[in-house]
Coordinates of C-alpha atoms and ligand atoms in Angstrom, one line a residue:
X1 CA 21.7 -4.6 -92.6
X2 CA 23.3 -4.1 -95.9
X3 CA 22.2 -0.7 -96.5
X4 CA 24.1 1.5 -94.1
X5 CA 21.2 4.8 -93.5
X6 CA 23.9 6.3 -90.7
X7 CA 26.0 7.3 -94.7
X8 CA 23.1 8.6 -96.9
X9 CA 25.0 9.1 -99.2
X10 CA 28.9 7.3 -100.5
X11 CA 30.7 10.7 -100.1
X12 CA 34.1 10.9 -98.6
X13 CA 35.5 14.3 -97.1
X14 CA 37.9 13.5 -99.7
X15 CA 35.7 13.9 -102.4
X16 CA 33.6 16.5 -100.9
X17 CA 36.6 18.9 -100.8
X18 CA 37.5 17.7 -104.3
X19 CA 34.2 18.7 -105.5
X20 CA 34.3 22.0 -104.4
X21 CA 37.8 23.2 -105.8
X22 CA 36.9 21.7 -109.0
X23 CA 33.6 24.3 -108.5
X24 CA 30.9 22.2 -109.0
X25 CA 28.1 25.0 -108.9
X26 CA 24.7 24.5 -110.2
X27 CA 24.2 26.8 -112.9
X28 CA 21.0 28.3 -113.2
X29 CA 18.7 26.2 -115.9
X30 CA 18.4 27.3 -119.3
X31 CA 14.7 27.8 -120.1
X32 CA 14.7 24.5 -121.7
X33 CA 16.9 22.2 -120.4
X34 CA 19.0 19.2 -121.6
X35 CA 17.3 15.9 -122.6
X36 CA 14.2 17.4 -124.8
X37 CA 13.6 16.4 -127.8
X38 CA 10.9 18.1 -129.7
X39 CA 9.2 16.9 -132.9
X40 CA 8.4 18.8 -136.2
X41 CA 5.5 20.0 -134.9
X42 CA 6.3 21.2 -131.5
X43 CA 5.3 18.3 -129.3
X44 CA 8.0 17.6 -126.6
X45 CA 8.6 13.8 -127.1
X46 CA 9.7 11.9 -123.6
X47 CA 11.1 8.3 -124.4
X48 CA 11.2 5.9 -121.1
X49 CA 14.4 3.9 -120.9
X50 CA 17.5 3.2 -119.6
X51 CA 19.6 6.2 -118.2
X52 CA 23.0 6.7 -118.8
X53 CA 23.7 8.0 -115.6
X54 CA 26.8 8.3 -113.1
X55 CA 28.1 9.7 -109.7
X56 CA 31.5 10.5 -111.0
X57 CA 33.8 12.2 -109.7
X58 CA 32.5 11.4 -106.4
X59 CA 31.4 8.0 -106.6
X60 CA 30.4 5.2 -109.3
X61 CA 28.9 4.9 -112.1
X62 CA 25.0 4.1 -111.5
X63 CA 23.6 1.2 -113.3
X64 CA 19.7 0.1 -113.5
X65 CA 18.1 3.4 -113.9
X66 CA 15.8 4.6 -116.0
X67 CA 14.7 7.8 -117.3
X68 CA 13.0 9.6 -119.6
X69 CA 15.3 10.6 -122.7
X70 CA 18.0 8.7 -121.0
X71 CA 18.6 11.0 -118.3
X72 CA 18.3 11.2 -114.5
X73 CA 16.4 12.8 -113.3
X74 CA 14.2 13.7 -116.5
X75 CA 13.9 16.6 -118.4
X76 CA 13.4 19.6 -116.8
X77 CA 10.0 20.5 -118.6
X78 CA 9.3 24.7 -118.2
X79 CA 6.2 26.7 -119.1
X80 CA 4.2 29.8 -118.5
X81 CA 1.1 29.7 -116.8
X82 CA -1.9 29.3 -119.3
X83 CA 0.2 27.6 -121.8
X84 CA -0.6 24.0 -123.7
X85 CA 1.6 21.2 -122.1
X86 CA 1.8 18.5 -125.3
X87 CA 3.9 15.8 -124.6
X88 CA 4.1 12.5 -126.8
X89 CA 5.4 9.6 -124.4
X90 CA 6.7 6.9 -126.2
X91 CA 7.7 3.9 -124.0
X92 CA 11.0 2.7 -124.3
X93 CA 10.7 0.3 -121.4
X94 CA 10.2 -3.8 -121.3
X95 CA 7.0 -3.0 -119.1
X96 CA 4.2 -0.6 -119.7
X97 CA 4.0 2.9 -117.8
X98 CA 2.3 5.9 -117.9
X99 CA 2.9 9.6 -116.6
X100 CA 1.5 11.3 -114.1
X101 CA 1.8 15.1 -114.2
X102 CA 1.8 15.7 -110.2
X103 CA -0.1 18.6 -108.8
X104 CA -1.7 20.1 -112.5
X105 CA -5.4 20.6 -112.3
X106 CA -6.0 18.7 -115.6
X107 CA -9.4 17.2 -117.2
X108 CA -9.7 13.4 -116.0
X109 CA -8.4 12.0 -119.2
X110 CA -4.7 13.7 -118.8
X111 CA -3.9 12.3 -115.3
X112 CA -2.0 9.7 -116.5
X113 CA -3.4 6.5 -114.2
X114 CA -3.5 3.2 -116.4
X115 CA -7.0 1.8 -115.8
X116 CA -8.5 4.4 -114.5
X117 CA -7.8 7.2 -116.7
X118 CA -6.0 5.6 -119.9
X119 CA -4.8 2.2 -120.6
X120 CA -1.3 1.5 -119.7
X121 CA 1.6 2.8 -122.6
X122 CA 2.7 -1.0 -123.5
X123 CA 6.4 -1.3 -124.7
X124 CA 6.9 0.4 -127.9
X125 CA 3.6 2.3 -127.7
X126 CA 3.0 6.0 -127.3
X127 CA 0.7 8.0 -125.4
X128 CA 0.0 12.0 -126.0
X129 CA -0.5 14.1 -123.0
X130 CA -2.0 17.9 -123.7
X131 CA -3.8 19.9 -121.5
X132 CA -3.6 23.2 -120.0
X133 CA -1.7 24.7 -117.1
X134 CA -4.1 26.8 -114.8
X135 CA -1.7 27.2 -112.0
X136 CA 2.3 28.6 -112.1
X137 CA 4.2 27.0 -109.5
X138 CA 6.5 24.0 -108.8
X139 CA 5.4 20.6 -110.6
X140 CA 6.5 17.3 -110.8
X141 CA 6.2 14.4 -113.2
X142 CA 6.6 10.4 -112.6
X143 CA 5.5 7.3 -113.9
X144 CA 2.3 6.2 -112.5
X145 CA 2.8 2.7 -112.9
X146 CA 4.8 0.0 -110.9
X147 CA 6.0 2.9 -108.8
X148 CA 8.2 1.0 -106.2
X149 CA 10.3 0.1 -108.8
X150 CA 9.8 2.7 -112.0
X151 CA 10.4 5.6 -109.5
X152 CA 13.0 4.1 -107.8
X153 CA 15.0 3.7 -111.4
X154 CA 14.6 7.2 -111.8
X155 CA 10.9 8.0 -113.7
X156 CA 10.9 11.3 -112.3
X157 CA 11.1 15.4 -113.7
X158 CA 10.7 18.5 -112.6
X159 CA 7.8 20.6 -113.8
X160 CA 8.0 24.2 -113.6
X161 CA 5.1 26.8 -114.3
X162 CA 6.4 30.5 -114.3
X163 CA 4.2 33.1 -112.9
X164 CA 3.0 35.7 -115.9
X165 CA 5.5 38.4 -114.1
X166 CA 9.0 37.2 -113.4
X167 CA 8.9 36.6 -109.0
X168 CA 11.7 38.9 -108.2
X169 CA 14.7 37.3 -107.4
X170 CA 18.4 37.0 -108.7
X171 CA 18.4 33.6 -109.9
X172 CA 15.9 30.5 -109.6
X173 CA 17.2 27.6 -109.3
X174 CA 15.4 23.8 -108.6
X175 CA 16.3 20.8 -106.8
X176 CA 15.1 17.7 -107.5
X177 CA 16.1 15.5 -104.2
X178 CA 16.4 11.6 -104.8
X179 CA 17.1 8.6 -103.0
X180 CA 18.9 5.6 -104.2
X181 CA 19.4 2.3 -102.4
X182 CA 22.5 1.0 -104.4
X183 CA 25.4 -1.7 -103.6
X184 CA 29.0 -1.1 -103.5
X185 CA 29.1 -1.6 -107.2
X186 CA 26.4 1.3 -108.1
X187 CA 24.2 -1.2 -108.6
X188 CA 20.5 0.2 -107.9
X189 CA 19.2 -2.8 -105.3
X190 CA 16.4 -4.8 -107.0
X191 CA 14.3 -5.6 -104.3
X192 CA 11.6 -3.4 -105.1
X193 CA 8.6 -3.7 -103.0
X194 CA 9.9 -5.6 -100.3
X195 CA 8.1 -6.4 -97.8
X196 CA 9.8 -4.9 -94.4
X197 CA 9.8 -2.1 -96.7
X198 CA 6.0 -1.9 -97.5
X199 CA 5.3 -2.6 -94.4
X200 CA 7.3 0.2 -92.7
X201 CA 8.8 3.3 -94.0
X202 CA 8.9 2.5 -97.5
X203 CA 11.9 2.2 -99.3
X204 CA 14.8 4.3 -97.9
X205 CA 18.0 4.5 -99.9
X206 CA 21.5 5.0 -98.8
X207 CA 22.4 7.5 -101.3
X208 CA 20.7 11.1 -101.6
X209 CA 21.0 13.1 -105.0
X210 CA 19.8 16.8 -106.2
X211 CA 19.0 16.6 -109.7
X212 CA 20.8 13.7 -110.0
X213 CA 24.3 14.4 -108.4
X214 CA 25.7 14.2 -104.8
X215 CA 25.9 17.0 -102.3
X216 CA 28.3 19.4 -103.4
X217 CA 29.4 22.7 -102.7
X218 CA 27.4 25.5 -104.4
X219 CA 28.7 28.5 -105.4
X220 CA 26.6 31.9 -104.6
X221 CA 26.8 35.7 -104.4
X222 CA 27.0 37.9 -101.6
X223 CA 23.8 39.6 -100.8
X224 CA 22.3 37.2 -103.4
X225 CA 18.3 36.4 -103.2
X226 CA 17.4 32.9 -104.5
X227 CA 14.4 31.4 -105.5
X228 CA 14.9 27.2 -104.3
X229 CA 12.4 25.2 -105.4
X230 CA 12.4 22.2 -103.6
X231 CA 10.7 18.7 -104.6
X232 CA 11.1 15.3 -103.0
X233 CA 10.9 12.5 -106.2
X234 CA 12.2 9.6 -103.4
X235 CA 9.9 6.5 -102.7
X236 CA 9.8 6.5 -99.1
X237 CA 12.1 9.4 -97.6
X238 CA 11.5 12.1 -95.9
X239 CA 13.9 15.4 -96.0
X240 CA 13.1 18.3 -93.0
X241 CA 15.9 20.6 -94.2
X242 CA 17.6 23.3 -91.9
X243 CA 19.6 26.5 -93.7
X244 CA 22.0 27.3 -91.3
X245 CA 22.1 31.0 -90.9
X246 CA 20.8 31.9 -94.0
X247 CA 17.5 34.0 -93.5
X248 CA 14.6 31.5 -95.4
X249 CA 10.8 32.0 -96.2
X250 CA 8.1 29.8 -97.9
X251 CA 6.6 31.1 -100.7
X252 CA 4.7 28.2 -101.8
X253 CA 3.8 24.7 -101.6
X254 CA 3.4 22.4 -103.7
X255 CA 3.1 25.2 -106.5
X256 CA 0.5 27.3 -104.5
X257 CA 1.6 30.4 -102.8
X258 CA 2.0 30.9 -98.9
X259 CA 2.1 34.4 -97.4
X260 CA 5.8 34.5 -97.2
X261 CA 6.9 33.4 -93.7
X262 CA 10.2 31.3 -92.1
X263 CA 9.9 27.5 -92.1
X264 CA 7.7 26.7 -89.4
X265 CA 9.8 25.3 -86.5
X266 CA 12.8 26.1 -88.1
X267 CA 12.8 23.7 -90.7
X268 CA 11.3 22.7 -94.3
X269 CA 9.7 19.0 -93.9
X270 CA 9.0 17.6 -97.3
X271 CA 7.6 14.0 -97.9
X272 CA 7.9 12.4 -101.2
X273 CA 5.7 14.1 -103.9
X274 CA 5.6 17.3 -102.0
X275 CA 7.3 20.3 -102.5
X276 CA 8.4 24.2 -100.8
X277 CA 9.6 27.0 -103.0
X278 CA 12.2 29.3 -100.7
X279 CA 13.8 32.7 -101.1
X280 CA 17.0 32.2 -99.4
X281 CA 19.1 35.4 -99.4
X282 CA 22.6 35.0 -98.9
X283 CA 24.6 37.5 -96.4
X284 CA 26.9 39.9 -97.7
X285 CA 30.2 38.4 -96.3
X286 CA 30.6 34.9 -94.6
X287 CA 33.5 33.7 -93.5
X288 CA 32.5 30.0 -94.3
X289 CA 30.2 27.8 -95.9
X290 CA 26.2 27.8 -95.3
X291 CA 24.9 24.4 -94.7
X292 CA 22.2 22.7 -95.6
X293 CA 21.0 19.9 -93.2
X294 CA 18.7 17.0 -93.4
X295 CA 17.7 15.8 -90.0
X296 CA 14.6 14.8 -90.2
X297 CA 15.5 11.0 -88.9
X298 CA 16.6 10.7 -85.5
X299 CA 20.7 10.0 -85.3
X300 CA 20.7 10.0 -89.3
X301 CA 21.2 13.6 -89.7
X302 CA 23.4 14.7 -92.7
X303 CA 24.6 17.9 -94.9
X304 CA 22.4 17.6 -97.8
X305 CA 24.3 20.6 -99.3
X306 CA 25.9 24.0 -98.7
X307 CA 27.0 27.4 -100.3
X308 CA 29.7 29.1 -100.2
X309 CA 29.2 32.8 -100.2
X310 CA 31.8 34.0 -102.9
X311 CA 32.6 36.8 -106.1
X312 CA 30.7 40.1 -106.6
X313 CA 28.3 41.3 -104.4
X314 CA 24.8 41.2 -106.0
X315 CA 23.9 43.9 -103.3
X316 CA 25.0 45.3 -100.4
X317 CA 21.7 45.4 -98.1
X318 CA 22.6 43.2 -95.1
X319 CA 18.9 43.0 -93.6
X320 CA 17.1 42.2 -97.2
X321 CA 13.2 43.4 -97.3
X322 CA 11.1 40.2 -96.9
X323 CA 10.3 38.3 -99.9
X324 CA 7.1 39.9 -101.4
X325 CA 3.9 37.0 -102.0
X326 CA 3.3 35.4 -104.9
X327 CA 0.1 36.1 -107.2
X328 CA -2.4 33.6 -106.1
X329 CA -3.6 30.8 -108.6
X330 CA -7.3 30.7 -109.9
X331 CA -7.9 27.5 -107.6
X332 CA -11.6 27.6 -106.5
X333 CA -11.9 28.5 -102.9
X334 CA -13.7 25.6 -100.7
X335 CA -16.5 26.9 -98.6
X336 CA -16.1 23.9 -95.4
X337 CA -19.0 25.4 -93.3
X338 CA -22.3 22.6 -93.6
X339 CA -20.2 21.1 -96.6
X340 CA -20.3 17.6 -97.2
X341 CA -18.2 15.3 -94.8
X342 CA -15.5 11.9 -95.4
X343 CA -13.7 10.4 -93.2
X344 CA -10.8 8.6 -94.6
X345 CA -9.3 6.3 -92.0
X346 CA -5.9 4.6 -92.7
X347 CA -4.6 1.6 -91.0
X348 CA -1.9 -1.4 -90.4
X349 CA 1.5 -1.0 -91.3
X350 CA 4.1 -2.9 -88.6
X351 CA 3.6 -2.2 -84.7
X352 CA -0.1 -0.6 -85.3
X353 CA -2.9 -1.7 -83.8
X354 CA -4.1 -4.2 -86.3
X355 CA -4.2 -7.8 -85.4
X356 CA -1.0 -10.2 -85.9
X357 CA -3.8 -12.7 -87.7
X358 CA -5.3 -9.8 -90.1
X359 CA -1.7 -8.3 -90.8
X360 CA -0.3 -11.6 -91.7
X361 CA -3.1 -12.5 -94.1
X362 CA -3.0 -9.3 -96.0
X363 CA 1.1 -9.4 -96.3
X364 CA 0.7 -13.0 -98.1
X365 CA -0.9 -10.9 -100.5
X366 CA 2.0 -8.6 -100.4
X367 CA -0.6 -5.9 -98.7
X368 CA 0.4 -4.2 -95.3
X369 CA -2.1 -1.1 -95.7
X370 CA -5.8 -0.6 -95.2
X371 CA -8.0 2.4 -96.1
X372 CA -11.7 2.7 -93.9
X373 CA -10.6 -1.2 -93.1
X374 CA -9.6 -2.4 -96.0
X375 CA -5.9 -2.6 -98.4
X376 CA -6.8 -1.4 -101.8
X377 CA -5.4 -3.1 -104.7
X378 CA -4.0 -1.2 -107.6
X379 CA -5.9 0.0 -110.7
X380 CA -6.4 -3.2 -113.2
X381 CA -6.1 -5.9 -110.2
X382 CA -9.5 -5.6 -109.7
X383 CA -12.1 -2.9 -109.9
X384 CA -13.1 -0.9 -106.9
X385 CA -16.0 1.6 -106.3
X386 CA -15.0 5.1 -105.5
X387 CA -14.8 5.7 -102.0
X388 CA -17.3 8.3 -102.3
X389 CA -19.1 10.1 -105.1
X390 CA -19.0 14.0 -105.1
X391 CA -20.7 16.7 -107.8
X392 CA -18.7 18.6 -109.9
X393 CA -18.1 22.7 -108.0
X394 CA -19.1 21.0 -104.5
X395 CA -17.0 21.6 -101.5
X396 CA -16.0 18.3 -99.4
X397 CA -14.4 18.5 -96.2
X398 CA -12.3 15.6 -95.5
X399 CA -10.9 14.3 -92.2
X400 CA -8.0 12.2 -92.7
X401 CA -7.2 9.7 -89.8
X402 CA -3.8 7.8 -89.2
X403 CA -4.7 5.0 -87.5
X404 CA -1.1 3.9 -88.0
X405 CA 2.7 4.1 -86.8
X406 CA 4.2 5.5 -89.7
X407 CA 4.4 8.7 -91.6
X408 CA 2.5 9.1 -94.5
X409 CA 2.1 11.7 -97.3
X410 CA -0.9 11.7 -98.7
X411 CA -1.6 13.0 -102.0
X412 CA -4.9 14.1 -103.8
X413 CA -5.0 13.7 -107.9
X414 CA -6.4 16.9 -109.9
X415 CA -6.9 19.0 -107.1
X416 CA -5.3 21.2 -104.4
X417 CA -7.0 21.1 -100.6
X418 CA -7.0 23.4 -97.7
X419 CA -5.3 22.1 -94.7
X420 CA -7.6 23.7 -92.3
X421 CA -7.3 21.6 -89.1
X422 CA -4.3 19.2 -87.5
X423 CA -5.2 17.6 -84.0
X424 CA -7.8 19.6 -83.4
X425 CA -5.4 22.8 -83.7
X426 CA -5.7 25.8 -86.6
X427 CA -3.3 24.5 -89.3
X428 CA -0.1 27.4 -89.6
X429 CA -0.8 29.2 -93.0
X430 CA -3.9 27.0 -93.7
X431 CA -2.1 25.8 -96.6
X432 CA -3.4 24.6 -100.4
X433 CA -2.2 21.6 -101.2
X434 CA -1.8 18.7 -103.1
X435 CA -0.2 16.1 -101.1
X436 CA 0.0 16.3 -97.2
X437 CA 2.1 14.8 -94.7
X438 CA 0.6 12.7 -91.9
X439 CA 2.4 12.0 -88.6
X440 CA 2.1 9.0 -86.8
X441 CA -1.9 9.0 -85.1
X442 CA -2.4 12.7 -86.8
X443 CA -6.3 13.7 -87.5
X444 CA -6.1 16.3 -90.3
X445 CA -9.3 18.2 -92.1
X446 CA -8.8 19.2 -95.3
X447 CA -11.4 20.5 -97.6
X448 CA -11.4 21.2 -101.6
X449 CA -13.6 21.9 -104.6
X450 CA -14.3 18.9 -106.4
X451 CA -13.7 20.4 -110.6
X452 CA -13.0 18.1 -113.3
X453 CA -15.5 15.3 -113.6
X454 CA -14.2 11.4 -113.4
X455 CA -12.3 9.3 -111.3
X456 CA -9.4 10.4 -109.2
X457 CA -6.8 8.9 -107.0
X458 CA -6.2 9.3 -102.9
X459 CA -3.1 7.9 -102.0
X460 CA -0.1 7.3 -100.0
X461 CA 2.7 8.9 -101.8
X462 CA 5.4 6.5 -100.3
X463 CA 5.3 3.9 -103.7
X464 CA 5.3 0.7 -101.4
X465 CA 2.5 2.3 -99.1
X466 CA 0.3 2.5 -102.2
X467 CA 1.2 -0.5 -103.4
X468 CA 0.5 -2.4 -100.1
X469 CA -2.8 -1.2 -100.2
X470 CA -3.2 2.2 -99.3
X471 CA -4.7 4.1 -102.2
X472 CA -8.3 4.6 -103.1
X473 CA -10.3 6.3 -105.4
X474 CA -13.2 9.3 -105.5
X475 CA -15.4 10.2 -108.0
X476 CA -16.6 13.6 -109.0
X477 CA -19.8 13.4 -111.1
X478 CA -20.8 15.7 -114.2
Ligands
LIG501 CU1 2.5 11.9 -107.6 CU2 -0.5 8.9 -107.9 O1 0.7 10.6 -107.6
LIG502 CU1 2.3 6.0 -96.4

């Protein structure tokens, strides 16, 4: 196998030390990050096209990347809760595209799903997105066309919506995690939609980046309290992060506040599309760097980042007070008792229970997964009926069954759902989420209030699974 999954990034020990010596600490992001181009009337322009992107000094230049405004990841968009987002997408690619605003509750026409909510944006064309941002939190944006290629080449960016009152931390940091499949020359390997990836765990790469940079050492101050916004923009890689001796509390999942709590099972698991906001409290003294490790995949664990505690102390308390809860967002609360219930069963994939013949027949069409028994092709190739239709304002309960041997991060567009139970047990904290990770054979019960009218997608966020049939739509009527 050409891709060395046991070496998730091409980084020698020498390079790692060099990186720390040249003080590669991440600075706090400015309110408007680099790469933002604004038109005269205050509209932010995002132009898709080839990205000049380099992993130097620690690795090779990357070629074959695509970005928004020429950078990878795209510019970080920062707004305040209640503000209008107004963006002109300008397609500089040789193929059509669109932007989906992942996790934002918005009018259907702004949701960025080609053939469903808007026409594809053809090369040289533009599309205007304008909508209000009702919820504070950590969101992201990405291409919603030809995901296996456009996500793998880098068409992702962070979208951060600030609370009306600043949350009390010393620093607010966003890490958009991504995963790349590069050859030895740093060229993005172009086997997008490889049938093996489609029918197994998706496209898992060999190079992990944080905001487009290789893992490195970041300087933090003694006693510093940091809000760390984690986002997974990878096609298929799941991260399972541990935080060494750092006290870490989860304060939000997928943008929505949760009661502050230590990571369940000692690690923060984020599948593609998912986010987690943490508060970490740096110790007042540490005689070694504190290490963030990713140990999601067995025998493939590696060091994602390290914090070096150095400089003037921010405070001297060795046992900080627990972080405060974030204010709730105005998401309507579902009432699951007696609610209309729908069952959604995911099947297929390698080593699953599906008959070999059916699997082979599907794979000849590039499909490998089923939703309620049949693979669902991308919108545009065929019209298809919604899985179910809801009335606006109504609570819907969905029982998701993962009848496969694989993990799937399941995403609903335009809504946040409460995760009620998993395999018959109450889900810890019963969070509101827009994307929920299912382990193999899991049964998960969620509930949400149908909001904006329109056709909304429901799919696995592993890009290759989605393209391989693991998607569907639900309709909200007026
Ligand atoms: Cu973040 Cu339909 O996707
Ligand atoms: Cu999946």
